[in-house]
Short mmCIF file of C-alpha atoms in Angstrom, two decimals:
data_model
loop_
_atom_site.label_atom_id
_atom_site.label_comp_id
_atom_site.label_asym_id
_atom_site.label_seq_id
_atom_site.Cartn_x
_atom_site.Cartn_y
_atom_site.Cartn_z
CA MET A 1 -14.88 2.05 -14.63
CA LEU A 2 -15.76 -0.62 -12.08
CA ASP A 3 -16.26 2.08 -9.43
CA VAL A 4 -19.00 3.62 -11.60
CA LEU A 5 -21.02 0.51 -12.43
CA PRO A 6 -22.99 0.37 -9.14
CA VAL A 7 -25.21 3.07 -10.69
CA PHE A 8 -26.86 0.19 -12.61
CA GLU A 9 -27.23 -2.07 -9.56
CA GLY A 10 -30.49 -3.99 -9.47
CA ASP A 11 -31.44 -3.17 -13.07
CA GLU A 12 -31.93 -6.27 -15.23
CA ARG A 13 -32.46 -4.05 -18.29
CA ILE A 14 -28.77 -3.12 -18.39
CA LEU A 15 -26.11 -5.42 -19.84
CA VAL A 16 -22.48 -4.31 -19.59
CA ARG A 17 -19.73 -5.26 -22.03
CA PHE A 18 -16.11 -4.13 -21.99
CA THR A 19 -13.75 -3.55 -24.87
CA LEU A 20 -10.25 -2.14 -25.25
CA VAL A 21 -9.65 0.83 -27.51
CA PRO A 22 -6.68 -0.16 -29.68
CA GLY A 23 -3.42 1.75 -29.64
CA SER A 24 -2.62 2.00 -25.93
CA ALA A 25 1.00 1.43 -24.95
CA PHE A 26 -0.26 -0.01 -21.65
CA ASP A 27 -2.74 -2.63 -22.78
CA ALA A 28 -0.84 -5.69 -21.51
CA ASP A 29 -2.66 -5.89 -18.17
CA ALA A 30 -5.75 -3.88 -19.04
CA PHE A 31 -8.18 -6.74 -18.58
CA ALA A 32 -6.71 -8.29 -15.44
CA ALA A 33 -9.20 -6.57 -13.12
CA LEU A 34 -12.07 -7.40 -15.46
CA GLU A 35 -11.14 -11.06 -15.50
CA HIS A 36 -11.14 -11.07 -11.71
CA SER A 37 -14.60 -9.47 -11.66
CA ARG A 38 -15.93 -11.97 -14.29
CA ALA A 39 -17.05 -9.15 -16.56
CA ARG A 40 -17.87 -9.95 -20.21
CA VAL A 41 -15.26 -8.66 -22.67
CA ILE A 42 -15.76 -8.26 -26.42
CA SER A 43 -13.24 -7.49 -29.16
CA TRP A 44 -12.89 -4.03 -30.63
CA ASP A 45 -14.12 -5.30 -34.01
CA GLU A 46 -17.25 -6.70 -32.38
CA ALA A 47 -17.80 -3.42 -30.53
CA LEU A 48 -17.60 -1.53 -33.83
CA GLU A 49 -20.29 -3.72 -35.37
CA ARG A 50 -22.85 -3.05 -32.63
CA GLU A 51 -25.15 -0.17 -31.80
CA HIS A 52 -24.71 0.76 -28.13
CA ASP A 53 -27.20 2.53 -25.89
CA LEU A 54 -24.38 4.10 -23.83
CA ILE A 55 -20.60 4.17 -24.09
CA LEU A 56 -18.56 4.91 -20.96
CA THR A 57 -14.88 5.76 -21.03
CA ALA A 58 -12.40 7.13 -18.50
CA SER A 59 -10.15 8.62 -21.20
CA PRO A 60 -10.93 10.69 -24.30
CA LYS A 61 -8.01 9.23 -26.27
CA GLY A 62 -8.22 6.72 -29.09
CA ALA A 63 -10.84 5.91 -31.70
CA LEU A 64 -13.83 6.17 -29.38
CA ARG A 65 -15.69 8.39 -31.83
CA THR A 66 -15.98 5.41 -34.22
CA LEU A 67 -18.23 3.56 -31.76
CA SER A 68 -21.94 3.98 -32.32
CA GLY A 69 -23.93 5.39 -29.41
CA PRO A 70 -23.93 8.29 -26.92
CA ARG A 71 -20.53 8.64 -25.25
CA VAL A 72 -19.68 9.68 -21.69
CA VAL A 73 -16.22 10.68 -20.47
CA LEU A 74 -15.96 9.87 -16.77
CA PRO A 75 -13.71 11.38 -14.06
CA HIS A 76 -10.21 9.90 -14.27
CA GLY A 77 -7.84 10.66 -11.42
CA ALA A 78 -7.95 13.73 -9.24
CA GLY A 79 -8.58 16.37 -11.86
CA PHE A 80 -6.24 17.64 -14.58
CA ASN A 81 -2.80 18.09 -13.05
CA LYS A 82 -0.43 16.75 -15.71
CA ALA A 83 0.51 17.59 -19.31
CA LEU A 84 2.35 15.13 -21.55
CA SER A 85 4.54 16.86 -24.11
CA ASP A 86 4.76 13.90 -26.50
CA GLU A 87 1.05 13.72 -27.39
CA GLY A 88 -1.84 16.03 -28.17
CA SER A 89 -1.38 19.76 -27.67
CA PRO A 90 1.82 20.69 -25.81
CA HIS A 91 1.32 21.98 -22.27
CA LEU A 92 -2.40 21.17 -22.21
CA PRO A 93 -3.81 18.43 -19.97
CA SER A 94 -5.00 15.66 -22.25
CA GLY A 95 -8.31 15.54 -20.39
CA LEU A 96 -8.96 19.13 -21.52
CA ASP A 97 -7.21 18.99 -24.88
CA PRO A 98 -9.40 19.85 -27.94
CA HIS A 99 -7.16 17.49 -29.92
CA TYR A 100 -8.93 14.62 -28.13
CA LEU A 101 -12.29 16.18 -27.27
CA LEU A 102 -13.32 17.34 -30.76
CA ALA A 103 -13.89 15.51 -34.03
CA ASP A 104 -14.03 17.76 -37.09
CA GLY A 105 -14.41 20.68 -34.73
CA GLU A 106 -17.43 19.24 -32.92
CA PRO A 107 -17.69 17.53 -29.49
CA TRP A 108 -18.03 13.76 -29.86
CA ALA A 109 -19.07 13.07 -26.23
CA ALA A 110 -22.63 13.54 -25.01
CA LEU A 111 -21.44 14.12 -21.44
CA HIS A 112 -18.23 15.12 -19.71
CA ALA A 113 -18.65 14.04 -16.09
CA LEU A 114 -16.37 16.10 -13.85
CA ALA A 115 -15.40 15.98 -10.21
CA HIS A 116 -15.33 19.72 -9.43
CA GLY A 117 -16.66 23.02 -10.69
CA ASP A 118 -13.14 24.30 -11.31
CA GLN A 119 -12.69 21.46 -13.81
CA LEU A 120 -15.81 22.60 -15.65
CA ALA A 121 -14.42 26.13 -15.80
CA ARG A 122 -11.12 24.84 -17.18
CA LEU A 123 -12.98 22.72 -19.74
CA ALA A 124 -14.80 25.85 -20.91
CA GLU A 125 -11.48 27.73 -21.10
CA HIS A 126 -9.55 25.15 -23.10
CA CYS A 127 -12.36 23.62 -25.18
CA PRO A 128 -15.40 25.94 -25.14
CA ALA A 129 -17.41 23.80 -27.56
CA THR A 130 -17.67 21.01 -24.97
CA ALA A 131 -18.57 23.11 -21.92
CA ALA A 132 -22.34 22.80 -22.41
CA ARG A 133 -21.93 19.04 -22.19
CA GLY A 134 -20.05 19.14 -18.89
CA ALA A 135 -21.63 18.25 -15.56
CA VAL A 136 -20.15 18.21 -12.06
CA VAL A 137 -20.97 14.86 -10.47
CA GLY A 138 -18.17 14.29 -7.93
CA ASP A 139 -15.69 11.42 -7.92
CA PRO A 140 -16.90 7.81 -7.45
CA SER A 141 -13.42 6.55 -6.53
CA LEU A 142 -13.15 9.12 -3.75
CA ASP A 143 -16.57 8.10 -2.46
CA ARG A 144 -15.41 4.51 -2.32
CA LEU A 145 -12.42 5.61 -0.24
CA LEU A 146 -14.57 7.65 2.11
CA GLY A 147 -16.91 4.72 2.56
CA ALA A 148 -14.00 2.50 3.54
CA VAL A 149 -12.68 4.68 6.39
CA ALA A 150 -14.61 2.63 8.94
CA HIS A 151 -12.50 -0.38 7.87
CA ARG A 152 -9.17 1.29 8.64
CA GLU A 153 -8.41 -0.93 11.65
CA SER A 154 -9.31 -4.04 9.65
CA TYR A 155 -6.90 -3.05 6.87
CA ARG A 156 -4.11 -2.33 9.34
CA SER A 157 -4.71 -5.68 10.99
CA ALA A 158 -4.45 -7.45 7.62
CA LEU A 159 -1.18 -5.62 6.95
CA GLY A 160 0.23 -6.45 10.40
CA THR A 161 0.84 -2.77 11.08
CA GLY A 162 0.13 -2.81 14.81
CA GLU A 163 1.22 0.42 16.50
CA ARG A 164 3.75 1.22 13.78
CA ARG A 165 3.36 4.22 11.48
CA LEU A 166 2.44 3.17 7.96
CA VAL A 167 4.12 5.40 5.38
CA VAL A 168 2.86 4.97 1.81
CA LEU A 169 4.99 6.02 -1.17
CA THR A 170 2.92 6.81 -4.26
CA SER A 171 4.36 6.92 -7.77
CA THR A 172 2.59 7.80 -11.00
CA TRP A 173 3.94 6.62 -14.37
CA GLY A 174 6.31 8.20 -16.85
CA PRO A 175 9.78 9.77 -16.77
CA GLU A 176 8.94 12.23 -13.97
CA SER A 177 7.41 9.63 -11.64
CA LEU A 178 8.88 8.95 -8.23
CA LEU A 179 10.01 5.46 -9.17
CA ALA A 180 11.64 6.68 -12.40
CA ARG A 181 13.47 9.58 -10.76
CA ARG A 182 14.31 8.01 -7.41
CA PRO A 183 14.18 4.21 -7.76
CA GLU A 184 16.45 3.81 -4.75
CA LEU A 185 14.12 5.66 -2.34
CA PRO A 186 12.11 2.64 -1.03
CA GLY A 187 15.30 0.79 -0.13
CA GLU A 188 16.90 3.87 1.40
CA LEU A 189 13.90 4.49 3.64
CA LEU A 190 13.75 0.86 4.72
CA GLY A 191 17.43 1.00 5.64
CA LEU A 192 16.86 4.07 7.82
CA LEU A 193 13.43 3.58 9.41
CA PRO A 194 13.37 1.12 12.33
CA HIS A 195 11.20 -1.87 11.40
CA ASP A 196 9.29 -1.86 14.69
CA ALA A 197 8.40 1.83 14.44
CA TYR A 198 7.57 2.17 10.73
CA GLN A 199 5.97 0.14 7.97
CA LEU A 200 6.56 1.13 4.35
CA ALA A 201 4.29 0.57 1.33
CA LEU A 202 4.59 1.47 -2.34
CA VAL A 203 1.62 2.31 -4.61
CA LEU A 204 2.39 2.36 -8.34
CA HIS A 205 0.23 3.51 -11.22
CA PRO A 206 -1.16 0.51 -13.16
CA ASN A 207 0.67 1.75 -16.27
CA GLU A 208 3.93 1.01 -14.45
CA TYR A 209 2.88 -2.61 -13.98
CA SER A 210 1.93 -2.82 -17.64
CA ARG A 211 5.16 -1.19 -18.82
CA THR A 212 7.53 -3.09 -16.55
CA SER A 213 5.56 -6.26 -15.56
CA THR A 214 4.92 -7.55 -12.07
CA PHE A 215 7.72 -10.06 -12.60
CA ASP A 216 10.37 -7.41 -13.26
CA LEU A 217 9.05 -5.06 -10.60
CA SER A 218 9.39 -7.88 -8.06
CA ARG A 219 12.98 -8.39 -9.18
CA HIS A 220 13.87 -4.70 -9.12
CA LEU A 221 12.33 -4.27 -5.67
CA GLY A 222 13.42 -7.70 -4.39
CA PRO A 223 15.67 -6.55 -1.50
CA ALA A 224 13.06 -4.02 -0.34
CA LEU A 225 10.26 -6.59 -0.54
CA ALA A 226 12.34 -9.05 1.50
CA ALA A 227 12.83 -6.28 4.07
CA GLY A 228 9.06 -5.84 4.48
CA LEU A 229 8.07 -3.35 1.75
CA ILE A 230 4.39 -3.70 0.84
CA LEU A 231 3.87 -3.47 -2.92
CA ALA A 232 0.21 -2.71 -3.60
CA ARG A 233 -1.45 -4.84 -6.23
CA PRO A 234 -2.29 -2.69 -9.26
CA TYR A 235 -6.02 -2.11 -8.81
CA GLU A 236 -8.12 -1.80 -5.66
CA GLU A 237 -5.39 -2.34 -3.07
CA TRP A 238 -3.98 1.18 -3.46
CA ALA A 239 -7.17 2.58 -1.95
CA ALA A 240 -7.07 0.29 1.10
CA LEU A 241 -3.47 1.34 1.74
CA LEU A 242 -4.39 5.02 1.67
CA VAL A 243 -7.16 4.36 4.19
CA ALA A 244 -4.69 2.48 6.41
CA ALA A 245 -1.84 4.99 6.01
CA ASP A 246 -0.46 7.36 8.63
CA ALA A 247 1.41 9.47 6.07
CA VAL A 248 2.01 9.61 2.30
CA VAL A 249 5.13 10.50 0.31
CA THR A 250 4.23 11.44 -3.25
CA ASP A 251 5.21 12.68 -6.66
CA HIS A 252 2.67 14.59 -8.81
CA GLY A 253 0.26 11.69 -9.32
CA SER A 254 -3.44 11.85 -8.43
CA THR A 255 -3.17 9.35 -5.59
CA ALA A 256 -1.84 12.02 -3.23
CA LEU A 257 -4.97 14.17 -3.59
CA TYR A 258 -7.10 11.17 -2.64
CA ALA A 259 -4.86 10.80 0.43
CA ALA A 260 -5.33 14.50 1.18
CA ALA A 261 -9.10 14.07 0.95
CA LEU A 262 -8.77 11.49 3.73
CA GLY A 263 -6.82 14.00 5.81
CA ARG A 264 -3.56 12.07 5.58
CA PRO A 265 -0.30 14.00 6.09
CA VAL A 266 1.51 14.35 2.76
CA VAL A 267 5.20 14.88 2.03
CA GLY A 268 6.26 15.86 -1.51
CA ALA A 269 9.01 14.05 -3.41
CA TYR A 270 8.46 15.42 -6.91
CA ASP A 271 11.51 16.83 -8.64
CA GLY A 272 10.25 16.90 -12.23
CA ARG A 273 9.90 20.03 -14.32
CA SER A 274 7.51 19.81 -17.26
CA GLU A 275 4.52 17.56 -16.51
CA LEU A 276 2.93 19.36 -13.56
CA ILE A 277 0.35 21.99 -14.56
CA PRO A 278 1.00 25.30 -12.72
CA GLY A 279 -1.91 26.40 -10.56
CA SER A 280 -3.54 22.94 -10.51
CA PRO A 281 -4.65 21.49 -7.15
CA MET A 282 -1.66 19.15 -7.19
CA ALA A 283 0.77 21.97 -7.93
CA ARG A 284 -0.64 24.07 -5.10
CA MET A 285 -0.36 21.19 -2.66
CA LEU A 286 3.19 20.29 -3.64
CA ALA A 287 4.20 23.93 -3.22
CA ALA A 288 2.82 24.03 0.32
CA ILE A 289 3.73 20.69 1.90
CA PRO A 290 7.15 19.62 3.22
CA ARG A 291 9.52 18.36 0.53
CA LEU A 292 11.69 15.24 0.89
CA CYS A 293 15.14 15.84 -0.55
CA LYS A 294 17.04 13.10 1.31
CA ALA A 295 15.63 9.85 2.68
CA GLY A 296 17.10 10.60 6.09
CA ASP A 297 14.96 13.74 6.39
CA LEU A 298 11.62 11.92 6.44
CA VAL A 299 11.39 11.41 10.21
CA HIS A 300 11.99 15.13 10.75
CA LEU A 301 9.47 16.17 8.07
CA LEU A 302 6.58 14.05 9.32
CA PRO A 303 5.68 16.31 12.30
CA ALA A 304 5.40 19.32 9.97
CA ALA A 305 3.28 17.30 7.54
CA GLU A 306 1.03 16.11 10.37
CA ALA A 307 0.50 19.69 11.50
CA GLN A 308 -0.83 20.69 8.08
CA ASP A 309 -4.43 20.01 7.08
CA THR A 310 -4.26 18.73 3.50
CA ARG A 311 -8.02 18.50 2.99
CA ASP A 312 -8.19 22.08 1.68
CA PHE A 313 -6.13 21.00 -1.33
CA ALA A 314 -8.45 18.08 -1.98
CA ASP A 315 -11.47 20.37 -1.75
CA ALA A 316 -10.17 22.11 -4.87
CA ALA A 317 -10.24 18.82 -6.79
CA PHE A 318 -13.34 17.05 -5.47
CA ALA A 319 -16.87 18.38 -5.02
CA LEU A 320 -20.02 16.63 -3.80
CA PRO A 321 -18.27 14.06 -1.59
CA GLY A 322 -20.38 10.97 -1.07
CA GLN A 323 -22.80 11.92 -3.88
CA ALA A 324 -21.03 10.90 -7.09
CA LEU A 325 -22.99 7.72 -7.83
CA HIS A 326 -26.29 9.49 -7.14
CA HIS A 327 -25.51 12.27 -9.63
CA LEU A 328 -24.01 9.91 -12.17
CA ARG A 329 -27.06 7.67 -12.08
CA SER A 330 -29.29 10.63 -12.91
CA GLU A 331 -27.09 11.71 -15.82
CA LEU A 332 -26.57 8.22 -17.27
CA TYR A 333 -30.20 7.19 -17.09
CA ARG A 334 -31.15 10.49 -18.72
CA LEU A 335 -28.97 9.53 -21.69
CA LEU A 336 -30.47 6.05 -21.72
CA GLY A 337 -34.01 7.44 -21.68
CA LEU A 338 -34.90 5.24 -18.72
CA GLN A 339 -36.08 5.72 -15.16
CA PRO A 340 -33.60 4.20 -12.69
CA ARG A 341 -34.72 1.40 -10.40
CA ASP A 342 -35.79 2.46 -6.93
CA VAL A 343 -32.84 0.85 -5.15
CA PRO A 344 -30.08 2.53 -3.13
CA VAL A 345 -26.81 3.11 -4.92
CA VAL A 346 -23.72 2.69 -2.75
CA PRO A 347 -20.01 2.42 -3.50
CA PRO A 348 -18.71 -1.17 -3.44
CA ALA A 349 -16.64 -2.18 -0.43
CA LEU A 350 -12.88 -2.35 -0.80
CA PRO A 351 -11.29 -5.78 -0.29
CA ARG A 352 -8.89 -6.23 2.60
CA PRO A 353 -5.27 -5.90 1.50
CA ALA A 354 -3.11 -9.00 1.31
CA ALA A 355 -0.70 -9.77 4.13
CA PRO A 356 2.84 -8.62 3.20
CA ARG A 357 5.98 -10.71 3.31
CA ARG A 358 7.56 -10.84 6.75
CA PRO A 359 11.28 -10.04 6.97
CA ARG A 360 13.32 -13.10 7.82
CA ALA A 361 16.48 -11.34 8.99
CA HIS A 362 17.26 -8.11 10.82
CA ALA A 363 20.32 -6.08 11.64
CA VAL A 364 19.69 -5.10 15.25
CA ARG A 365 20.86 -2.06 17.16
CA ALA A 366 20.59 -2.65 20.92
CA GLU A 367 21.37 -0.23 23.73
CA VAL A 368 21.51 -1.61 27.26
CA SER A 369 21.21 0.63 30.30
CA GLY A 370 20.74 -1.21 33.59
CA LEU A 371 17.49 -3.15 33.35
CA ARG A 372 16.37 -1.32 30.21
CA VAL A 373 17.09 -2.36 26.64
CA GLY A 374 16.26 -0.33 23.55
CA VAL A 375 16.06 -2.28 20.30
CA GLU A 376 15.84 -1.00 16.72
CA ARG A 377 15.75 -3.47 13.82
CA PHE A 378 16.76 -2.74 10.24
CA PRO A 379 17.24 -4.75 7.06
CA PRO A 380 20.58 -6.57 6.81
CA PHE A 381 21.64 -4.11 4.07
CA THR A 382 21.32 -1.06 6.35
CA SER A 383 24.20 1.37 6.73
CA GLU A 384 23.20 2.06 10.35
CA VAL A 385 25.52 1.00 13.18
CA VAL A 386 24.15 -2.25 14.62
CA HIS A 387 24.81 -4.68 17.47
CA HIS A 388 24.03 -8.08 15.92
CA LEU A 389 22.28 -9.95 13.12
CA ALA A 390 19.14 -11.95 13.93
CA ALA A 391 17.47 -14.41 11.55
CA GLU A 392 14.47 -16.70 11.41
CA HIS A 393 15.24 -20.40 11.07
CA PRO A 394 14.87 -22.00 8.56
CA GLU A 395 13.21 -19.29 6.39
CA ALA A 396 16.13 -16.85 6.27
CA GLY A 397 18.72 -17.24 3.53
CA HIS A 398 21.73 -19.47 4.09
CA ARG A 399 24.15 -16.54 4.40
CA HIS A 400 22.06 -14.89 7.10
CA LEU A 401 21.60 -18.16 8.99
CA GLN A 402 25.37 -18.71 9.01
CA SER A 403 26.11 -15.12 10.08
CA ALA A 404 23.39 -14.54 12.68
CA SER A 405 24.21 -14.23 16.37
CA VAL A 406 20.53 -14.83 17.15
CA LEU A 407 18.35 -17.46 15.51
CA TRP A 408 14.67 -17.79 16.26
CA HIS A 409 11.89 -20.11 15.17
CA ARG A 410 8.15 -19.55 15.48
CA ALA A 411 6.02 -22.47 16.63
CA GLN A 412 3.73 -23.81 13.91
CA PRO A 413 0.15 -25.11 14.15
CA ALA A 414 -0.11 -28.84 14.73
CA SER A 415 0.06 -30.93 11.57
CA PRO A 416 -3.21 -32.62 10.52
CA SER A 417 -1.25 -35.72 9.49
CA PRO A 418 -1.65 -38.80 11.74
CA HIS A 419 2.11 -39.42 11.41
CA THR A 420 4.15 -36.61 12.98
CA SER A 421 7.60 -35.96 14.36
CA THR A 422 8.30 -32.57 15.92
CA TRP A 423 11.10 -30.94 17.85
CA THR A 424 10.55 -29.80 21.40
CA ALA A 425 11.65 -26.25 22.15
CA ALA A 426 14.52 -27.59 24.26
CA GLY A 427 15.63 -29.99 21.54
CA TRP A 428 15.45 -27.42 18.76
CA THR A 429 17.43 -24.73 20.59
CA ALA A 430 20.17 -27.24 21.50
CA ARG A 431 20.33 -28.53 17.93
CA VAL A 432 20.56 -25.04 16.39
CA LEU A 433 23.42 -23.99 18.66
CA ASP A 434 25.24 -27.16 17.68
CA GLU A 435 24.55 -26.75 13.95
CA PHE A 436 25.43 -23.04 13.66
CA PRO A 437 28.71 -22.24 15.43
CA GLY A 438 28.25 -18.50 14.91
CA CYS A 439 24.94 -18.45 16.76
CA ARG A 440 25.08 -17.22 20.35
CA THR A 441 21.37 -17.29 21.22
CA ALA A 442 18.64 -19.62 19.96
CA ALA A 443 15.01 -18.86 20.73
CA ALA A 444 11.78 -20.76 20.19
CA VAL A 445 8.87 -18.34 19.94
CA LEU A 446 6.02 -20.30 21.51
CA SER A 447 3.35 -17.59 21.48
CA PRO A 448 3.14 -13.78 21.36
CA GLU A 449 3.89 -13.77 25.09
CA ARG A 450 6.19 -16.79 25.60
CA CYS A 451 9.64 -17.77 24.37
CA LEU A 452 12.28 -20.32 25.30
CA VAL A 453 15.75 -18.79 25.02
CA ARG A 454 19.03 -20.72 25.22
CA ARG A 455 22.43 -19.07 25.16
CA ARG A 456 25.58 -21.02 24.44
CA SER A 457 26.98 -22.64 27.63
CA SER A 458 23.93 -21.53 29.64
CA GLU A 459 20.76 -23.14 30.86
CA PRO A 460 17.53 -22.44 28.95
CA LEU A 461 15.39 -19.54 30.08
CA SER A 462 11.65 -18.99 30.02
CA VAL A 463 10.80 -15.53 28.74
CA ARG A 464 7.44 -13.95 29.52
CA ILE A 465 6.46 -10.83 27.57
CA ALA A 466 3.79 -8.57 29.04
CA PRO A 467 1.49 -6.88 26.51
CA CYS A 468 1.04 -3.12 26.56
CA ARG A 469 -2.40 -2.45 28.05
CA THR A 470 -4.49 0.68 28.16
CA ASP A 471 -8.15 1.08 28.96
CA GLU A 472 -8.96 0.71 25.28
CA ARG A 473 -6.30 -1.40 23.53
CA ILE A 474 -3.89 -4.28 23.97
CA SER A 475 -0.68 -4.07 21.90
CA ARG A 476 2.09 -6.62 21.60
CA ALA A 477 5.67 -6.32 20.47
CA ASP A 478 7.13 -8.85 18.04
CA PRO A 479 8.60 -11.61 20.24
CA ALA A 480 11.58 -11.87 17.86
CA ALA A 481 12.48 -8.28 18.73
CA VAL A 482 12.23 -9.14 22.43
CA VAL A 483 14.59 -12.09 21.85
CA SER A 484 17.18 -9.67 20.45
CA ALA A 485 16.71 -7.44 23.49
CA VAL A 486 17.22 -10.42 25.82
CA HIS A 487 20.31 -11.46 23.87
CA ALA A 488 21.83 -8.00 24.24
CA TRP A 489 20.95 -7.74 27.94
CA LEU A 490 22.38 -11.16 28.80
CA GLY A 491 25.57 -10.29 26.92
CA ALA A 492 25.91 -7.12 28.99
CA HIS A 493 25.22 -8.93 32.29
CA PRO A 494 27.13 -12.23 32.17
CA GLN A 495 27.02 -12.64 35.97
CA TRP A 496 23.30 -12.10 36.44
CA THR A 497 21.28 -14.37 38.71
CA PRO A 498 17.72 -15.37 37.71
CA PRO A 499 15.00 -14.39 37.94
CA ALA A 500 15.07 -10.88 36.50
CA THR A 501 12.60 -8.43 35.03
CA ILE A 502 13.82 -6.12 32.29
CA THR A 503 12.12 -3.38 30.30
CA CYS A 504 12.32 -3.52 26.51
CA GLU A 505 11.72 -0.45 24.34
CA ILE A 506 10.73 -1.62 20.87
CA GLY A 507 9.40 0.98 18.47
CA PRO A 508 6.49 2.81 20.12
CA LEU A 509 6.02 0.04 22.71
CA THR A 510 7.61 -0.46 26.10
CA VAL A 511 7.10 -3.97 27.45
CA GLY A 512 8.08 -5.76 30.63
CA VAL A 513 9.95 -9.04 30.18
CA GLU A 514 10.47 -11.68 32.89
CA LEU A 515 13.45 -14.05 32.68
CA SER A 516 13.47 -17.22 34.76
CA PRO A 517 14.85 -20.77 34.57
CA ALA A 518 12.93 -22.73 31.95
CA GLY A 519 10.06 -24.87 33.23
CA ARG A 520 9.10 -28.22 31.84
CA THR A 521 6.08 -26.76 30.01
CA ASP A 522 8.29 -24.55 27.87
CA LEU A 523 11.09 -27.10 27.45
CA ASP A 524 8.66 -29.74 26.15
CA TYR A 525 6.62 -27.39 23.95
CA GLU A 526 6.23 -28.98 20.52
CA LEU A 527 7.31 -26.76 17.67
#
């Protein structure tokens, strides 16, 4: 609904009020986005008492026909791909179901705005009486996505993606959704995908938030969230994640067709039976793309998904890309009996996504070969074979701090208080080794390119991390991953003599690392 309202931009004649049709099982969070946008909300009883010049809805269900005024059913999702057997006419998509579209055998909506000509043909097939009131306008939500593509790097920066591959899981709602059928999949993927090569996000249908609550979802997904899973907030953030994504794993929900319209590689993970409409754009795409049966197969399926152009499937669901608001404005002002203002109509910008939680502990697999070290980091709950546990002090949990062979601490900005007391890097590393007997290496991360590393019974070392440079970009590895590489290399070379230069392979990056006796600048660095 909010994606459509820019059609009235700059028109002081139009006042917008929102109300909630009673009877929805998912009304608990329905007004959260409206509250954030400061929209005016009225009660259903008040809405019934008024005469309205135009009534906009994204769903034909409920007692909408009791409202007074011309009614418009707007595009909702990527076409009509699902049928719900427990309501309306069995095996018919509710968006095309005469049970909802007719009142006493007559259409109650003045306009059915549709995203594609095929949807108009299906409307005529399933509910012929409404076909004359259908119009293909495109999809305003898709246009908002397309308009945000230029911000892809900004979104990835906000997410801290770097050179990693962002894989987005998308789950609709209901018993055949990805989260309902395979609730363990996010955790399984996190336990298998190296943290420095992949970033994982989960997009849920807003009904899932309403049904379960953000509180319970955060509990259910707690271990995955602590391991770095990004859980999209229930409204606009899903779109920013699709723009930022490198690949999408999906059930039969509409979100995947929006991803396909962006040209994102898509892997199917739908194993339901009854909800998907045969022959729909979603069904055709799921039949053609690689299918994820086991979490461990994802890495091997991604190349096949990347080789397949998914935009053809989206073309069967969305027409008139970039033109939806223009066509909608013409149709809506026609119903209002007004001439639109002579101002441009553009989709609103998407907000930048929120920064995700950073993992505070990693199970680290390290392979040392001469002067080269390969490092892969996983959540502590991984089943992968690992070399050591590394944890951030003091943010990691007590159990991980006590068990970690490597403890690191990131330098903080200077306190604004006039009264301060801070550890030096030398003092902190000595203290941590004394306080945690199981720790073998303590590291103060001073900057993205500098660390002070102290091993037990050894002198402190200055560590310099070279960024990866090309003609166009500068990329940096996480210094905490480099600390684990240094820990593994020093353990494999107990008789080494400084200085030394080693090569660390961390995810897609290969960085040079110089080890030398610590200088006074690093020893005295205030943390």
